[in-house]
Short mmCIF file of C-alpha atoms and ligand atoms in Angstrom, two decimals:
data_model
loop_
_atom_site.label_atom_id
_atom_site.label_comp_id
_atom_site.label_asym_id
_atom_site.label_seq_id
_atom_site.Cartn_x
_atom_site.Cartn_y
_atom_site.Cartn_z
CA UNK U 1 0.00 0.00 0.00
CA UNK U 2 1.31 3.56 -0.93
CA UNK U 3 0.92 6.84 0.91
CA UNK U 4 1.16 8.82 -2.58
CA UNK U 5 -0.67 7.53 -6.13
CA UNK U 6 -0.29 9.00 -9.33
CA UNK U 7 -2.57 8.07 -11.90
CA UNK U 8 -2.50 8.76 -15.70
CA UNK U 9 -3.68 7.09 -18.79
CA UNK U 10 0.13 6.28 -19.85
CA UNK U 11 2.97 4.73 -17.30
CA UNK U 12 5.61 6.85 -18.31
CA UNK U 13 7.68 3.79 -19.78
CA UNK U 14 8.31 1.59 -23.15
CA UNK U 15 9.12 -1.30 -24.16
CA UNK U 16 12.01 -1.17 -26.04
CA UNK U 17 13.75 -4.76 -27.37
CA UNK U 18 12.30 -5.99 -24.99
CA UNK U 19 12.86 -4.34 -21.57
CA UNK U 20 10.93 -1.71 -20.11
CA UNK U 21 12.54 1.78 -20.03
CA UNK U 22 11.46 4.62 -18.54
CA UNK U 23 10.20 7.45 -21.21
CA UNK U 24 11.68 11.18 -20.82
CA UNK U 25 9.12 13.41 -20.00
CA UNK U 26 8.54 16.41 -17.77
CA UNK U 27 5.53 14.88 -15.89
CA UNK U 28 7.44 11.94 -15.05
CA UNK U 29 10.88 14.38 -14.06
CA UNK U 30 8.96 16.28 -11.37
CA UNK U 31 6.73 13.58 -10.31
CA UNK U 32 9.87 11.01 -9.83
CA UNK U 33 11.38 12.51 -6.95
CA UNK U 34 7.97 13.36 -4.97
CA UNK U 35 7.16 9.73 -5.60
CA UNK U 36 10.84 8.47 -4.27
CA UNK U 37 10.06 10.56 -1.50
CA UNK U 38 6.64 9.54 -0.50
CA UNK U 39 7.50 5.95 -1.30
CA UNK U 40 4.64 6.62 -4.20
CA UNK U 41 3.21 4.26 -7.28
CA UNK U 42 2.08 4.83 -10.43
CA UNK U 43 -0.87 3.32 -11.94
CA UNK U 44 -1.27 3.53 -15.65
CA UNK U 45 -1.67 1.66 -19.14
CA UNK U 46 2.11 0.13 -20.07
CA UNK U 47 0.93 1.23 -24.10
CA UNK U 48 0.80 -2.43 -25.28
CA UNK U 49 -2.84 -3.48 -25.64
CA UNK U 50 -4.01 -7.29 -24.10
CA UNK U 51 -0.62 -7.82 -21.83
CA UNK U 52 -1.57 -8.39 -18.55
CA UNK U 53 1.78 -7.57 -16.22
CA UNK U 54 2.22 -7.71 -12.89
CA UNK U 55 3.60 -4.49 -11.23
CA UNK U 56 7.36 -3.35 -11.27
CA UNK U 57 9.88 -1.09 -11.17
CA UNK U 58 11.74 0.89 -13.83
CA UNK U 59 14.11 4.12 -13.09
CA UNK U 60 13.16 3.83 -9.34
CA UNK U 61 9.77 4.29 -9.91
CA UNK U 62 6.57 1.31 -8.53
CA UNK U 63 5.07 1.25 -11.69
CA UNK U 64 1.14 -1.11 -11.11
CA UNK U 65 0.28 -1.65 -14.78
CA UNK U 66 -3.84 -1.06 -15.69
CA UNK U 67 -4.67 -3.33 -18.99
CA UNK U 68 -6.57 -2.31 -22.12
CA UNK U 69 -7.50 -4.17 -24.68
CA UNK U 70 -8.30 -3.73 -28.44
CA UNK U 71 -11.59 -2.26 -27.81
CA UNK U 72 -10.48 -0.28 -25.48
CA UNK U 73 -7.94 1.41 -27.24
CA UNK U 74 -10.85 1.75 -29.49
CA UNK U 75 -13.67 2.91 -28.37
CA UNK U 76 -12.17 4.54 -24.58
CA UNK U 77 -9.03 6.19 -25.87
CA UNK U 78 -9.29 6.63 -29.91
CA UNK U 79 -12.94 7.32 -29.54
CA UNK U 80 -14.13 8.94 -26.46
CA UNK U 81 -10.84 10.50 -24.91
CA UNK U 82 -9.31 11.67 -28.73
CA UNK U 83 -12.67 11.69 -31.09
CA UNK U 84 -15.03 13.01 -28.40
CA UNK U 85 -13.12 14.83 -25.67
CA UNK U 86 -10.12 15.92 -27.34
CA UNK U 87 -11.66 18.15 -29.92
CA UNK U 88 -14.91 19.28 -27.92
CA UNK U 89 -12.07 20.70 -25.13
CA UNK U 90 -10.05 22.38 -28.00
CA UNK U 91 -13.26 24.47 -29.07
CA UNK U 92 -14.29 22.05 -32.00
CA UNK U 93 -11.16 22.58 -34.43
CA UNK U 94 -13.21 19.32 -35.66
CA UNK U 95 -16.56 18.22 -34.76
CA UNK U 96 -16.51 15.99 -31.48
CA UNK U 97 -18.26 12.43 -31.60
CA UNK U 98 -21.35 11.75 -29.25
CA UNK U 99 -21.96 7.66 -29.05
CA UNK U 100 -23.42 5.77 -26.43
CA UNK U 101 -20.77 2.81 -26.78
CA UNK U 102 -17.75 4.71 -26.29
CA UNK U 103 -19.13 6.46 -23.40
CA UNK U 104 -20.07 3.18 -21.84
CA UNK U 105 -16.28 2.25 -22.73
CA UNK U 106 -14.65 5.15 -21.45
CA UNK U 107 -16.98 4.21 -17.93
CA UNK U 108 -15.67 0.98 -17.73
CA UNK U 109 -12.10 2.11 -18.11
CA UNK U 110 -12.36 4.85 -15.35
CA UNK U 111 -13.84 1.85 -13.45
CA UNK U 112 -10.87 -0.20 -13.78
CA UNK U 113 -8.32 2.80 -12.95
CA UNK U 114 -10.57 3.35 -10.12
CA UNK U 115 -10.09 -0.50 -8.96
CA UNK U 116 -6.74 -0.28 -8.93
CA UNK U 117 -5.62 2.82 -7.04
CA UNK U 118 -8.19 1.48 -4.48
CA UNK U 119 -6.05 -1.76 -3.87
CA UNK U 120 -2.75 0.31 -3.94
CA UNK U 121 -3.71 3.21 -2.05
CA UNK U 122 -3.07 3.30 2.18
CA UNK U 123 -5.42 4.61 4.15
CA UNK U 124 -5.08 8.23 3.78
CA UNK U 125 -3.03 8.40 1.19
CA UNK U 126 -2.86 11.24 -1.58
CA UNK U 127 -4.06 10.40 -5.21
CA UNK U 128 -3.15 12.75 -8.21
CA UNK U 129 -5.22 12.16 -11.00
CA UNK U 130 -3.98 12.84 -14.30
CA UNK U 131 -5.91 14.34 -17.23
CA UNK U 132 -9.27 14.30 -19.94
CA UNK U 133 -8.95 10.39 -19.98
CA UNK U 134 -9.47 10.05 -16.23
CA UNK U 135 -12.52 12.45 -15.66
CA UNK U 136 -14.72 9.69 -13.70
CA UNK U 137 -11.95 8.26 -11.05
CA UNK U 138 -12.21 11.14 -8.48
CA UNK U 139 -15.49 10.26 -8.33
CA UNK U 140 -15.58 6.22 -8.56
CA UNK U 141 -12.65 6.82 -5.64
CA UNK U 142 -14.40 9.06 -3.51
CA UNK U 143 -17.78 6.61 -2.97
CA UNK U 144 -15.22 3.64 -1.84
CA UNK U 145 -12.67 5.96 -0.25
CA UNK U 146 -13.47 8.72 1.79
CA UNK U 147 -10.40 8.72 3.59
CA UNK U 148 -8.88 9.66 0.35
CA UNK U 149 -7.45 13.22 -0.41
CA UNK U 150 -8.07 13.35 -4.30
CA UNK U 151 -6.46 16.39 -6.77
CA UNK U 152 -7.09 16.25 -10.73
CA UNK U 153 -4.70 18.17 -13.18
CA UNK U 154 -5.87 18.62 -16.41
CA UNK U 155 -3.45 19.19 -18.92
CA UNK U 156 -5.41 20.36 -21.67
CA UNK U 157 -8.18 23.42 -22.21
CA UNK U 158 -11.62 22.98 -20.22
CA UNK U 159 -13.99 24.85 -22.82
CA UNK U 160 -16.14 27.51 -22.35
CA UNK U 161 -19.56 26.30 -20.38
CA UNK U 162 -21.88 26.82 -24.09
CA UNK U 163 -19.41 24.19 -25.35
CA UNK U 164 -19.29 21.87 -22.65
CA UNK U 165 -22.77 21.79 -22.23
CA UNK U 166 -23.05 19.82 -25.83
CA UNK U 167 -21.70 16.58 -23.98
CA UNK U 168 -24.34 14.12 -23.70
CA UNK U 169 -22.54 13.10 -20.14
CA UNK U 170 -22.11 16.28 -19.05
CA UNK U 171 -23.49 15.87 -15.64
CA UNK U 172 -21.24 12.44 -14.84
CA UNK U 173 -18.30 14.03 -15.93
CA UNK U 174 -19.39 17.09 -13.70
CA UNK U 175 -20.60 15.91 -10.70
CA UNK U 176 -17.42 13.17 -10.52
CA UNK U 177 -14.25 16.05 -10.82
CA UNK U 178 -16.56 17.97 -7.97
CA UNK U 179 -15.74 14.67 -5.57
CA UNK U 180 -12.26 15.91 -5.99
CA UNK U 181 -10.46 18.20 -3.03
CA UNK U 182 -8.57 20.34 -5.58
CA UNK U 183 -9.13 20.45 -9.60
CA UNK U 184 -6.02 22.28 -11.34
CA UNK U 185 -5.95 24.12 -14.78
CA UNK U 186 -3.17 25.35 -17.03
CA UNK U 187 -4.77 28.75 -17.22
CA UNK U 188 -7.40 31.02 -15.36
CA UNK U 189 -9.85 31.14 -18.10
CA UNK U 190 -10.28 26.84 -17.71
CA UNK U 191 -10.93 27.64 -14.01
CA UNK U 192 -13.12 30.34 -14.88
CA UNK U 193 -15.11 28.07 -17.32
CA UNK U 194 -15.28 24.76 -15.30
CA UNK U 195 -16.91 27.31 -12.87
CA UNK U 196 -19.22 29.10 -14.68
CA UNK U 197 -21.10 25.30 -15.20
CA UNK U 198 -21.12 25.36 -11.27
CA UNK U 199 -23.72 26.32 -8.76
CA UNK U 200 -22.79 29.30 -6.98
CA UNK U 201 -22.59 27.46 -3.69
CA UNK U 202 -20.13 24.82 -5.09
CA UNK U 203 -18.04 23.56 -2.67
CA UNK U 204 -15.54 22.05 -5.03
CA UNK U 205 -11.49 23.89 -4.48
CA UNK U 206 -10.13 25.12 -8.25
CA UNK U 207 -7.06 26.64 -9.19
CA UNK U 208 -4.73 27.38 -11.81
CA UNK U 209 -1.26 25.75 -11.88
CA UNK U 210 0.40 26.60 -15.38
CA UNK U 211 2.89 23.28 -16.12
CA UNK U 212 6.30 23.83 -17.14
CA UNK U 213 9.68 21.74 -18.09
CA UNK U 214 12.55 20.65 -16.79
CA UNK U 215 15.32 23.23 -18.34
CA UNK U 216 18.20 21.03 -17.43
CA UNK U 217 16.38 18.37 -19.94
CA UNK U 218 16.68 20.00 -22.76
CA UNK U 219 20.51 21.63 -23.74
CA UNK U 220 21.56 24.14 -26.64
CA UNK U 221 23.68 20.76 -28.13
CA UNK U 222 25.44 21.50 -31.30
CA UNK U 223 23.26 24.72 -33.47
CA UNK U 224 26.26 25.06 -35.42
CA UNK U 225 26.08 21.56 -37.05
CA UNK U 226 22.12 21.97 -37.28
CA UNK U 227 22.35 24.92 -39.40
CA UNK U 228 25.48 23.67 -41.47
CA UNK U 229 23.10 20.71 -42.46
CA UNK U 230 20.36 22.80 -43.94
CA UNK U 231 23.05 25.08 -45.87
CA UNK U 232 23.05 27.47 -43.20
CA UNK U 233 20.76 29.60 -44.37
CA UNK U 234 20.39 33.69 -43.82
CA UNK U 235 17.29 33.14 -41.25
CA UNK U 236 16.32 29.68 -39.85
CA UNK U 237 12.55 28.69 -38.11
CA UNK U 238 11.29 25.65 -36.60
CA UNK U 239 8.23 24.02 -36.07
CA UNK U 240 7.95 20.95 -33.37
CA UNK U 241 4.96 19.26 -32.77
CA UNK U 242 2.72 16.18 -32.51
CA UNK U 243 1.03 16.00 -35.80
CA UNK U 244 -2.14 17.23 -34.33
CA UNK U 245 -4.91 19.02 -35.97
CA UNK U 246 -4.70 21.35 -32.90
CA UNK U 247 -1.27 22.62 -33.64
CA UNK U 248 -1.88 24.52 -36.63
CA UNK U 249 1.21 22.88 -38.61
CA UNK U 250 -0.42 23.93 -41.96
CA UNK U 251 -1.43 27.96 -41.48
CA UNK U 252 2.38 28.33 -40.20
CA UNK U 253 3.49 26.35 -43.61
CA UNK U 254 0.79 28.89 -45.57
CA UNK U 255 2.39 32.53 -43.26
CA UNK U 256 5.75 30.55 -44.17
CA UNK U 257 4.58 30.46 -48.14
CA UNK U 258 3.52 34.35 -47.93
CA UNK U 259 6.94 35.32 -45.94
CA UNK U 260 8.80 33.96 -49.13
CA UNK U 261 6.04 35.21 -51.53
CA UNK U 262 6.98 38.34 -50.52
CA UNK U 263 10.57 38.09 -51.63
CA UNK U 264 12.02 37.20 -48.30
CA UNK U 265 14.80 34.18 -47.63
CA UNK U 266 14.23 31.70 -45.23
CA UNK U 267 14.45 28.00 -44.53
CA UNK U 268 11.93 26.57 -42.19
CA UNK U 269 12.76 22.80 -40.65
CA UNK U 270 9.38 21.06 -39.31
CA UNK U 271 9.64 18.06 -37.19
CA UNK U 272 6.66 16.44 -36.64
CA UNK U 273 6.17 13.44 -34.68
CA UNK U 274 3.10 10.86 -35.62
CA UNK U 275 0.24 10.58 -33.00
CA UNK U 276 -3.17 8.69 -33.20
CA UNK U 277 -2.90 8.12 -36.97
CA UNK U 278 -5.99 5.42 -37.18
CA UNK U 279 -8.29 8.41 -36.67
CA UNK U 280 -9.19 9.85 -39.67
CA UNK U 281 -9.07 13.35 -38.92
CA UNK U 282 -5.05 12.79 -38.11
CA UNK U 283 -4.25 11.30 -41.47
CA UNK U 284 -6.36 14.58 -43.07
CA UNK U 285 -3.95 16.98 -41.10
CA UNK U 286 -0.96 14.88 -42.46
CA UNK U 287 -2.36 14.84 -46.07
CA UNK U 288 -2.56 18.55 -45.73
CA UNK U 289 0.42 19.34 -44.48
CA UNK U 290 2.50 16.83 -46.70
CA UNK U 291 0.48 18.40 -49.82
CA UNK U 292 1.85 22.10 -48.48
CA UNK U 293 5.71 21.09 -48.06
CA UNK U 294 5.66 19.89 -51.15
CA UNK U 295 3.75 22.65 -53.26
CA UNK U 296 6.16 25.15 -51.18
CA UNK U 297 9.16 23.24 -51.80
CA UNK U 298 7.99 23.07 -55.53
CA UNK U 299 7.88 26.74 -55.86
CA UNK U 300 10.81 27.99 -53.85
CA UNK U 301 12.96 25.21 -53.74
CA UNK U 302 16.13 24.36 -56.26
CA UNK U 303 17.32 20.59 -56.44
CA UNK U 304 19.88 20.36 -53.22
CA UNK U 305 17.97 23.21 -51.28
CA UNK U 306 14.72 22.81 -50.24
CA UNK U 307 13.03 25.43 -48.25
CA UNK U 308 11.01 23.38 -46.16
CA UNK U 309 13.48 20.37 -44.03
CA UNK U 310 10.32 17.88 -42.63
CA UNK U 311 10.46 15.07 -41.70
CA UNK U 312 7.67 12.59 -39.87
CA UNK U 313 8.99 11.30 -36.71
CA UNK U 314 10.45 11.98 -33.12
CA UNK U 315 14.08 13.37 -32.81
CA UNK U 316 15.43 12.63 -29.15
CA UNK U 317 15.82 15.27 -26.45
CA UNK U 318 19.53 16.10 -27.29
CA UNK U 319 18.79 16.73 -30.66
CA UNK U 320 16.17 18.55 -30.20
CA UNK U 321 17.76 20.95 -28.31
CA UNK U 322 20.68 21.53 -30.82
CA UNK U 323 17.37 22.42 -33.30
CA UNK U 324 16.16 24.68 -30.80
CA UNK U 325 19.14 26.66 -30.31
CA UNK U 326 19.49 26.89 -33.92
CA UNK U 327 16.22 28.30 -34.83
CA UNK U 328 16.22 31.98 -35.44
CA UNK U 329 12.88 31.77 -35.22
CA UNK U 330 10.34 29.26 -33.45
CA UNK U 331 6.67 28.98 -34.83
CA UNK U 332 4.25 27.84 -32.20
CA UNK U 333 0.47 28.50 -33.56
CA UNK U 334 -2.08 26.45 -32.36
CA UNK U 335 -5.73 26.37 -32.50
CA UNK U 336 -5.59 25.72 -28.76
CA UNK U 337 -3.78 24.24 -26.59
CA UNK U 338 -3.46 23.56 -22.74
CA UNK U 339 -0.02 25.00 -22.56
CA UNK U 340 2.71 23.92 -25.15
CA UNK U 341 5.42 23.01 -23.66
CA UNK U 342 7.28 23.51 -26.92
CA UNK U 343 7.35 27.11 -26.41
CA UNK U 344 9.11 26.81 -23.01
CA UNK U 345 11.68 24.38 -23.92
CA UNK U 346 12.83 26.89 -26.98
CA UNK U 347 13.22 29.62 -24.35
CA UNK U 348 14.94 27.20 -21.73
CA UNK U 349 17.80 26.91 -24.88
CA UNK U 350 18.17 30.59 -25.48
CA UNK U 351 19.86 32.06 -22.73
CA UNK U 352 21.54 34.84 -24.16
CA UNK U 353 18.95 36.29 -25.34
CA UNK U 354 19.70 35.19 -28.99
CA UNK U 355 16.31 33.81 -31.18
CA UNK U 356 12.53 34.97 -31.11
CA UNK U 357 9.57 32.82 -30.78
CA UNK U 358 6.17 33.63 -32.67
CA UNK U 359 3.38 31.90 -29.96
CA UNK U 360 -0.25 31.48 -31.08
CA UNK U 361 -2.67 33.70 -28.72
CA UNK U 362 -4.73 30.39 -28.41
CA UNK U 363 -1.93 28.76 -26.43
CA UNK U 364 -1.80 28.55 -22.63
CA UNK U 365 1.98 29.26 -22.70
CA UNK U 366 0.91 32.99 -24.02
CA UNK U 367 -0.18 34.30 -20.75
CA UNK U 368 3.74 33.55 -19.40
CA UNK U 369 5.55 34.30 -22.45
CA UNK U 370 3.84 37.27 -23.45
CA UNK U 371 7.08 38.98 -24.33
CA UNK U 372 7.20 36.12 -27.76
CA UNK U 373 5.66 38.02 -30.92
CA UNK U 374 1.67 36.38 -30.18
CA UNK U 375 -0.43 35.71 -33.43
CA UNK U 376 -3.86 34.49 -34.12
CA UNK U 377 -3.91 31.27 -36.19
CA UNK U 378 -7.07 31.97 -37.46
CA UNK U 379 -5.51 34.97 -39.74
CA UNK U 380 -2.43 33.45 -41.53
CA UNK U 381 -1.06 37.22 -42.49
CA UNK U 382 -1.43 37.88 -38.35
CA UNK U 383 0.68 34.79 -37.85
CA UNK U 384 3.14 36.58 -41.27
CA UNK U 385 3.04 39.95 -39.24
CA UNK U 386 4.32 38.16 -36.19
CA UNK U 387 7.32 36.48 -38.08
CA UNK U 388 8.25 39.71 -39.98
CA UNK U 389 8.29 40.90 -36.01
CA UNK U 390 10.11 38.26 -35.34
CA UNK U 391 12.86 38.25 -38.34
CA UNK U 392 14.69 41.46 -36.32
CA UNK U 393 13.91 40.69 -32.82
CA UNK U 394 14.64 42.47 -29.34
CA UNK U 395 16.72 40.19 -27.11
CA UNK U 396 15.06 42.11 -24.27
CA UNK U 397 12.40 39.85 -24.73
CA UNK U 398 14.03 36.57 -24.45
CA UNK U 399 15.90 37.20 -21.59
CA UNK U 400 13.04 38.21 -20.01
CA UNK U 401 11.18 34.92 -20.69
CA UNK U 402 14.19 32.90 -20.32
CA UNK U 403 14.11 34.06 -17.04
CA UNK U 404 10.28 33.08 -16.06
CA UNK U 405 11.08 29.62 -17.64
CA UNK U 406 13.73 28.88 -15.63
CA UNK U 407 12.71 30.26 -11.88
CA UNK U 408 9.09 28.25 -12.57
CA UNK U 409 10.21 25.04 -13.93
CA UNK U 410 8.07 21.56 -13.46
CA UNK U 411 9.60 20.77 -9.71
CA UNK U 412 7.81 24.33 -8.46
CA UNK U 413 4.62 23.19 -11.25
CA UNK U 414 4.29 19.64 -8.82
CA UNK U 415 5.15 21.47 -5.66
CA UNK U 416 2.98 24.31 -5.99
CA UNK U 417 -0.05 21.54 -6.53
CA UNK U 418 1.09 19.37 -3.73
CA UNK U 419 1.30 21.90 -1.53
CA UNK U 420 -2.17 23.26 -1.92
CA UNK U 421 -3.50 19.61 -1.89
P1 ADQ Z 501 1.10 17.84 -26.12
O1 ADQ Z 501 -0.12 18.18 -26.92
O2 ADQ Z 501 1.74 16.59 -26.47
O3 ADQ Z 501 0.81 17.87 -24.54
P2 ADQ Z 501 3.37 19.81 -25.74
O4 ADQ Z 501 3.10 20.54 -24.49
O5 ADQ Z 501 3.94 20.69 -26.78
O6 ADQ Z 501 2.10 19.12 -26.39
O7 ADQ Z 501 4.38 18.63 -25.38
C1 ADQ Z 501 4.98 17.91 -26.36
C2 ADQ Z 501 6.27 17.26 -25.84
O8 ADQ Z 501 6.65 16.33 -26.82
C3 ADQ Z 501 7.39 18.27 -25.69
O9 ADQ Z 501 8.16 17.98 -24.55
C4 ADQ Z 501 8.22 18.10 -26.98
O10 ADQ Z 501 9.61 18.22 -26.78
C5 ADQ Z 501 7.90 16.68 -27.40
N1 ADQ Z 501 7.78 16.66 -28.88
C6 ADQ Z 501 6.82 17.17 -29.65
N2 ADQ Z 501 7.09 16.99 -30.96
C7 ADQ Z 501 8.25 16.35 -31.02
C8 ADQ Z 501 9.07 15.88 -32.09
N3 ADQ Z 501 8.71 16.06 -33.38
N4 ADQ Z 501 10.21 15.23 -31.77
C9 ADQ Z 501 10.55 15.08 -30.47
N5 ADQ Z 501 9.84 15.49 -29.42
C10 ADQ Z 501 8.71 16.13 -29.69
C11 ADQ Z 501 -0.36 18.05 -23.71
C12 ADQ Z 501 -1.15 19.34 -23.96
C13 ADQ Z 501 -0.23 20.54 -23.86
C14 ADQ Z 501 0.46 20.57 -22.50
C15 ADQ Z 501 1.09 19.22 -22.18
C16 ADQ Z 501 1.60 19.15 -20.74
O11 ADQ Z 501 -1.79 19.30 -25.22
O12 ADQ Z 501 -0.94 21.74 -24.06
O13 ADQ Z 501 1.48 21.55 -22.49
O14 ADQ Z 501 0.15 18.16 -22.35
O15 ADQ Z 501 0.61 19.49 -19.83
#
């Protein structure tokens, strides 16, 4: 039995050849210690569907292993967590899915999370719930566990209440985060809209806890080689993301098109790395995007220089930081997001002030980093404005962000939610 339980959909491990190793991540870098600490576990799905494993440890961490099986990877976390969920919290960038047999799914999911933090969890004991694919656990915990104290993060938006209200379960989903003692969001106007779909005598503890990274994970590396291998061009950008509908990967490619349209040189590099490509709205975004590199290319290109450098897969942490540091310019305009942790990581490898970073409005990192040059997605020449910004930037501004990245890093992020647990 453990005095401290994280739970999220994902252990923060893989299997690679074989052996389980833990997966870099900031969640997992501040939560690590606290869970040394408080002799902690964490319960979550191991990312292989129909394995059942028994629990154990990997990079010092109790790891208690929840199964899923095909159609639950299929109807819980493809369809109601990413189909339903996922877009109806990002303001419906696409239209969200309502049907009764994921629901049911995504209920008898929760249920099993639930199960198993009960068995691990001491009397007593502090659970931290993790996230949109968790919703119904505070509540499935609290009726068998009063002694429990029970907080929620959620890492992405929580939509305005006229949104929200379209869910079909809106009430379940409701009435189980109010069992929690404290509900965090990445920015005031989630708290503000979680509590606008409140009664006014709601007893339910809110606040907003903006997550950050780990600056000594990701290092300046080697820019010099980066921008050697792309012919080091006059003025470099860079794009990182998830290929996510959300992210806005092809209005940066179109402000990128107009930047050179209007007889500008530049060489963008954008790494994108796959995510949930059986759902059909993912492979659209990657059609799209793929279709713009090339057309760009096309035009601006010559044979031996393209102007667009993308490629379709995850670079490691130490590489990604010699791209960072390279970039003249960092493009960061989504739709929405909860925060973008992008964003901070490109500051974290500027600290000389060197480098500018053009940050969608939409983004939760914008009410930190308001010193980047802040663009609305929705108006390509806004997000062509910002770059032009951008292109002769003041380092004022980047030391001034560097410096709010690095004094309010993940380990204050964890504390500062612990603490008010
Ligand atoms: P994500 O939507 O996944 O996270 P983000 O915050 O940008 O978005 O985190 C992505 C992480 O993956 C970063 O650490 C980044 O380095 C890494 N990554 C992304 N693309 C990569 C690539 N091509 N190669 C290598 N690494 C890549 C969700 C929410 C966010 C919120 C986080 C944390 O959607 O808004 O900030 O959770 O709460």
């Amino acid at each position: 039995m453990y005095d401290f339980v994280v739970v999220a959909n994902r252990l923060p491990v893989d299997r690679v050849g074989g052996r389980w190793q833990a997966s870099p991540g900031g969640l997992v870098a501040a939560l690590a210690p606290v869970l040394r600490a408080r002799g902690g576990c964490w319960v979550g799905w191991p990312g292989e569907t129909n394995t059942s494993l028994a629990p154990f440890s990997a990079g010092g961490i109790e790891l208690v292993p929840v199964p899923l099986d095909e159609a639950d990877y299929t109807d819980f976390y493809e369809g109601f967590s990413n189909s339903t969920l996922w877009p109806l919290y990002h303001d419906l960038i696409v239209a969200p899915q309502y049907h009764q047999a994921w629901w049911e799914r995504y209920v008898a999911v929760n249920e099993r999370f639930a199960l198993s933090v009960e068995k691990q969890a001491a009397h007593g004991a502090t659970v931290w719930v993790q996230d949109y694919q968790l919703q119904l656990v505070p509540g499935l915990l609290r009726e068998r566990r009063p002694d429990l104290k029970i907080g929620f993060f959620l890492h992405i938006p929580f939509p305005s209440p006229d949104l929200f209200r379209q869910l079909p379960w809106r009430e379940e989903i409701l009435s189980s985060l109010q069992a929690c003692d404290l509900i965090g969001f990445q920015r005031g106007t989630d708290e503000q809209n979680f509590r606008g779909l409140l009664p006014a005598d709601a007893r339910v503890r809110t606040g907003t806890f903006p997550i950050s990274i780990d600056p000594d994970a990701v290092a300046p590396g080697d820019p010099a080689r980066v921008r050697e291998l792309v012919g080091n061009p006059e003025l470099l950008m860079l794009g990182v993301d998830r290929m996510d509908y959300t992210k806005g990967i092809l209005q940066r490619l179109l402000a990128f098109e107009r930047f050179l349209e209007a007889g500008h040189q530049a060489t963008l590099i954008q790494l994108a790395t796959p995510s949930r490509e059986r759902i059909e709205h993912y492979r659209e975004t990657r059609r799209e995007v793929e279709a713009a590199v090339g057309r760009i290319n096309g035009r601006f290109g010559s044979v031996g220089r393209p102007v667009i450098h993308y490629v379709h897969h995850g670079v490691g942490k130490e590489e990604l930081g010699s791209y960072y540091a390279a970039a003249d310019i960092m493009l960061v305009t989504p739709f929405k997001d909860g925060m973008n942790l992008v964003a901070k990581e490109y500051v974290a490898c500027h600290p000389d002030g060197s480098g500018a970073l053009v940050l969608s409005e939409f983004a939760g990192a914008a009410v930190e980093l308001d010193q980047a040059y802040l663009c609305n997605p929705f108006d390509v020449d806004s997000i062509v404005r910002a770059i032009e910004a951008a292109a002769d930037p003041d380092p004022q501004r980047m030391r001034t962000m560097y410096e709010w990245v690095t004094t309010h890093d993940v380990d204050a992020w964890a504390a500062s939610f612990l603490e008010a647990l």
